Each structure stands twice: as C-alpha cells, then as structure tokens.
Amino acid sequence: MGEDHGVNRWQTAQAAEFTRALRVQLAEMQSKIAWIERQTARASNARRVALRMEATTLRRHIKEAESLIARLERDYLGRENRRPICERRPIFAKTSAEGAGGQARTLKNSVG
C-alpha cells in the first residue's frame, strides 16, 4: 500500500471542522463586540476604558481567527482566499428582533 504524503481525507475533514468551529467563534466574538459598543455608550469612564480594551482584544482575536480560516482553506480545503472574509456571504443572519438595536448581524464565511 502506497503512502499519500499530500492532504488526506482525515486532514481535510479535520480542517473543515476546525474552520466551522472558528466561524462559530467569530460570530460569538462579533456579537460580543456589538454588546461592548452598546455598553460603552452608557458606562462610566473607568468601565468604558475596560470595555474598549476588551473590544481591542476581541478584534485581534477575530483577525487571528480569520487568518487561520484562510490558511486552513488554502492548505487543506483547496480554496484560494479570493475575497476578504468580511465580504463573503453570510452563513446565517439574526433577525432584527434577535439583534440588539434592530440591527441584523451576520457571520461571514468563505464559501463564495
């Protein structure tokens, strides 16, 4: 039996599942940032500083997750990063009743 030194099915399945999990985390982080932004408007100065620091950390984590998704797709799923993740079609969108302030939120994915 010959060995396949390329990407095998197991690695592809693992990359697909990790990409899916990262997208779920992205949605949660984006929702958390929106919540923080709403809280910042009515927070005290000290609380506002803490919230902004948390939002900055979340934005950094979002960029890292988007970078990981792009690498996984390129290296294991055979997809080129043609468009930034933020411009890709949504997997799901909350209705305006679910989104705070009447704004619908979407999770962007990389399937074009």
PDB file of C-alpha atoms in Angstrom:
ATOM      1  CA  MET A   1       0.000   0.000   0.000  1.00  0.00           C
ATOM      2  CA  GLY A   2       1.377   3.374  -1.019  1.00  0.00           C
ATOM      3  CA  GLU A   3       1.520   6.296   1.320  1.00  0.00           C
ATOM      4  CA  ASP A   4      -0.126   9.541   0.347  1.00  0.00           C
ATOM      5  CA  HIS A   5       2.101  12.378   1.531  1.00  0.00           C
ATOM      6  CA  GLY A   6      -0.410  15.012   0.455  1.00  0.00           C
ATOM      7  CA  VAL A   7      -3.519  16.064   2.290  1.00  0.00           C
ATOM      8  CA  ASN A   8      -5.615  13.028   3.153  1.00  0.00           C
ATOM      9  CA  ARG A   9      -9.325  12.822   3.876  1.00  0.00           C
ATOM     10  CA  TRP A  10      -8.812  12.834   7.614  1.00  0.00           C
ATOM     11  CA  GLN A  11      -6.821  16.088   7.466  1.00  0.00           C
ATOM     12  CA  THR A  12      -9.394  17.647   5.146  1.00  0.00           C
ATOM     13  CA  ALA A  13     -12.255  16.656   7.450  1.00  0.00           C
ATOM     14  CA  GLN A  14     -10.380  17.971  10.462  1.00  0.00           C
ATOM     15  CA  ALA A  15      -9.645  21.278   8.695  1.00  0.00           C
ATOM     16  CA  ALA A  16     -13.294  21.628   7.656  1.00  0.00           C
ATOM     17  CA  GLU A  17     -14.493  21.031  11.224  1.00  0.00           C
ATOM     18  CA  PHE A  18     -11.930  23.426  12.682  1.00  0.00           C
ATOM     19  CA  THR A  19     -12.953  26.064  10.124  1.00  0.00           C
ATOM     20  CA  ARG A  20     -16.603  25.594  11.082  1.00  0.00           C
ATOM     21  CA  ALA A  21     -15.787  25.926  14.777  1.00  0.00           C
ATOM     22  CA  LEU A  22     -13.748  29.066  14.125  1.00  0.00           C
ATOM     23  CA  ARG A  23     -16.685  30.605  12.278  1.00  0.00           C
ATOM     24  CA  VAL A  24     -18.940  29.930  15.256  1.00  0.00           C
ATOM     25  CA  GLN A  25     -16.378  31.611  17.500  1.00  0.00           C
ATOM     26  CA  LEU A  26     -16.174  34.553  15.076  1.00  0.00           C
ATOM     27  CA  ALA A  27     -19.918  35.058  15.341  1.00  0.00           C
ATOM     28  CA  GLU A  28     -19.751  34.995  19.127  1.00  0.00           C
ATOM     29  CA  MET A  29     -16.860  37.464  19.204  1.00  0.00           C
ATOM     30  CA  GLN A  30     -18.601  39.808  16.759  1.00  0.00           C
ATOM     31  CA  SER A  31     -21.742  39.680  18.871  1.00  0.00           C
ATOM     32  CA  LYS A  32     -19.696  40.402  21.994  1.00  0.00           C
ATOM     33  CA  ILE A  33     -18.080  43.445  20.318  1.00  0.00           C
ATOM     34  CA  ALA A  34     -21.519  44.788  19.419  1.00  0.00           C
ATOM     35  CA  TRP A  35     -22.638  44.324  23.027  1.00  0.00           C
ATOM     36  CA  ILE A  36     -19.499  46.093  24.274  1.00  0.00           C
ATOM     37  CA  GLU A  37     -20.102  49.007  21.927  1.00  0.00           C
ATOM     38  CA  ARG A  38     -23.635  49.401  23.281  1.00  0.00           C
ATOM     39  CA  GLN A  39     -22.407  49.209  26.875  1.00  0.00           C
ATOM     40  CA  THR A  40     -19.642  51.748  26.245  1.00  0.00           C
ATOM     41  CA  ALA A  41     -22.204  54.424  25.414  1.00  0.00           C
ATOM     42  CA  ARG A  42     -23.617  54.404  28.943  1.00  0.00           C
ATOM     43  CA  ALA A  43     -20.624  53.247  31.003  1.00  0.00           C
ATOM     44  CA  SER A  44     -18.576  55.253  33.471  1.00  0.00           C
ATOM     45  CA  ASN A  45     -15.127  56.402  32.346  1.00  0.00           C
ATOM     46  CA  ALA A  46     -13.293  53.574  34.108  1.00  0.00           C
ATOM     47  CA  ARG A  47     -15.715  50.968  32.803  1.00  0.00           C
ATOM     48  CA  ARG A  48     -15.526  52.492  29.312  1.00  0.00           C
ATOM     49  CA  VAL A  49     -11.729  52.069  29.277  1.00  0.00           C
ATOM     50  CA  ALA A  50     -12.040  48.421  30.338  1.00  0.00           C
ATOM     51  CA  LEU A  51     -14.693  47.747  27.695  1.00  0.00           C
ATOM     52  CA  ARG A  52     -12.573  49.334  24.972  1.00  0.00           C
ATOM     53  CA  MET A  53      -9.592  47.206  25.980  1.00  0.00           C
ATOM     54  CA  GLU A  54     -11.767  44.099  25.801  1.00  0.00           C
ATOM     55  CA  ALA A  55     -13.054  45.137  22.362  1.00  0.00           C
ATOM     56  CA  THR A  56      -9.481  45.661  21.158  1.00  0.00           C
ATOM     57  CA  THR A  57      -8.543  42.171  22.324  1.00  0.00           C
ATOM     58  CA  LEU A  58     -11.607  40.695  20.620  1.00  0.00           C
ATOM     59  CA  ARG A  59     -10.753  42.456  17.348  1.00  0.00           C
ATOM     60  CA  ARG A  60      -7.237  40.996  17.492  1.00  0.00           C
ATOM     61  CA  HIS A  61      -8.683  37.523  18.098  1.00  0.00           C
ATOM     62  CA  ILE A  62     -11.091  37.989  15.186  1.00  0.00           C
ATOM     63  CA  LYS A  63      -8.203  38.851  12.858  1.00  0.00           C
ATOM     64  CA  GLU A  64      -6.271  35.801  14.063  1.00  0.00           C
ATOM     65  CA  ALA A  65      -9.289  33.536  13.509  1.00  0.00           C
ATOM     66  CA  GLU A  66      -9.841  34.950  10.016  1.00  0.00           C
ATOM     67  CA  SER A  67      -6.178  34.342   9.226  1.00  0.00           C
ATOM     68  CA  LEU A  68      -6.401  30.747  10.474  1.00  0.00           C
ATOM     69  CA  ILE A  69      -9.527  30.135   8.411  1.00  0.00           C
ATOM     70  CA  ALA A  70      -7.803  31.461   5.293  1.00  0.00           C
ATOM     71  CA  ARG A  71      -4.763  29.231   5.900  1.00  0.00           C
ATOM     72  CA  LEU A  72      -6.859  26.135   6.542  1.00  0.00           C
ATOM     73  CA  GLU A  73      -8.904  26.734   3.420  1.00  0.00           C
ATOM     74  CA  ARG A  74      -5.844  27.332   1.292  1.00  0.00           C
ATOM     75  CA  ASP A  75      -3.712  24.486   2.662  1.00  0.00           C
ATOM     76  CA  TYR A  76      -6.295  21.775   3.362  1.00  0.00           C
ATOM     77  CA  LEU A  77      -9.541  22.604   1.634  1.00  0.00           C
ATOM     78  CA  GLY A  78      -8.153  23.726  -1.727  1.00  0.00           C
ATOM     79  CA  ARG A  79      -9.768  27.142  -1.602  1.00  0.00           C
ATOM     80  CA  GLU A  80      -7.994  30.315  -2.535  1.00  0.00           C
ATOM     81  CA  ASN A  81      -8.645  33.412  -0.492  1.00  0.00           C
ATOM     82  CA  ARG A  82     -10.278  35.391  -3.306  1.00  0.00           C
ATOM     83  CA  ARG A  83     -12.144  37.859  -1.107  1.00  0.00           C
ATOM     84  CA  PRO A  84     -11.639  39.015   2.463  1.00  0.00           C
ATOM     85  CA  ILE A  85     -13.760  37.065   4.924  1.00  0.00           C
ATOM     86  CA  CYS A  86     -15.728  40.181   5.829  1.00  0.00           C
ATOM     87  CA  GLU A  87     -17.005  40.394   2.227  1.00  0.00           C
ATOM     88  CA  ARG A  88     -18.151  36.794   1.949  1.00  0.00           C
ATOM     89  CA  ARG A  89     -21.765  35.694   2.048  1.00  0.00           C
ATOM     90  CA  PRO A  90     -23.281  35.016   5.471  1.00  0.00           C
ATOM     91  CA  ILE A  91     -23.912  31.534   6.828  1.00  0.00           C
ATOM     92  CA  PHE A  92     -26.795  32.855   8.899  1.00  0.00           C
ATOM     93  CA  ALA A  93     -28.253  36.159   9.930  1.00  0.00           C
ATOM     94  CA  LYS A  94     -30.156  37.031  13.062  1.00  0.00           C
ATOM     95  CA  THR A  95     -33.460  38.725  12.569  1.00  0.00           C
ATOM     96  CA  SER A  96     -33.771  42.310  13.683  1.00  0.00           C
ATOM     97  CA  ALA A  97     -35.719  41.097  16.708  1.00  0.00           C
ATOM     98  CA  GLU A  98     -32.746  38.941  17.744  1.00  0.00           C
ATOM     99  CA  GLY A  99     -30.112  41.577  17.038  1.00  0.00           C
ATOM    100  CA  ALA A 100     -29.777  44.405  19.502  1.00  0.00           C
ATOM    101  CA  GLY A 101     -30.842  47.821  18.376  1.00  0.00           C
ATOM    102  CA  GLY A 102     -32.742  46.365  15.437  1.00  0.00           C
ATOM    103  CA  GLN A 103     -29.534  45.616  13.558  1.00  0.00           C
ATOM    104  CA  ALA A 104     -29.151  42.210  11.936  1.00  0.00           C
ATOM    105  CA  ARG A 105     -25.790  40.549  12.368  1.00  0.00           C
ATOM    106  CA  THR A 106     -24.247  38.019  10.077  1.00  0.00           C
ATOM    107  CA  LEU A 107     -21.453  35.540  10.273  1.00  0.00           C
ATOM    108  CA  LYS A 108     -19.347  35.698   7.167  1.00  0.00           C
ATOM    109  CA  ASN A 109     -17.974  32.544   5.681  1.00  0.00           C
ATOM    110  CA  SER A 110     -15.525  31.811   2.980  1.00  0.00           C
ATOM    111  CA  VAL A 111     -17.674  29.784   0.639  1.00  0.00           C
ATOM    112  CA  GLY A 112     -18.176  32.080  -2.325  1.00  0.00           C
TER     113      GLY A 112
END
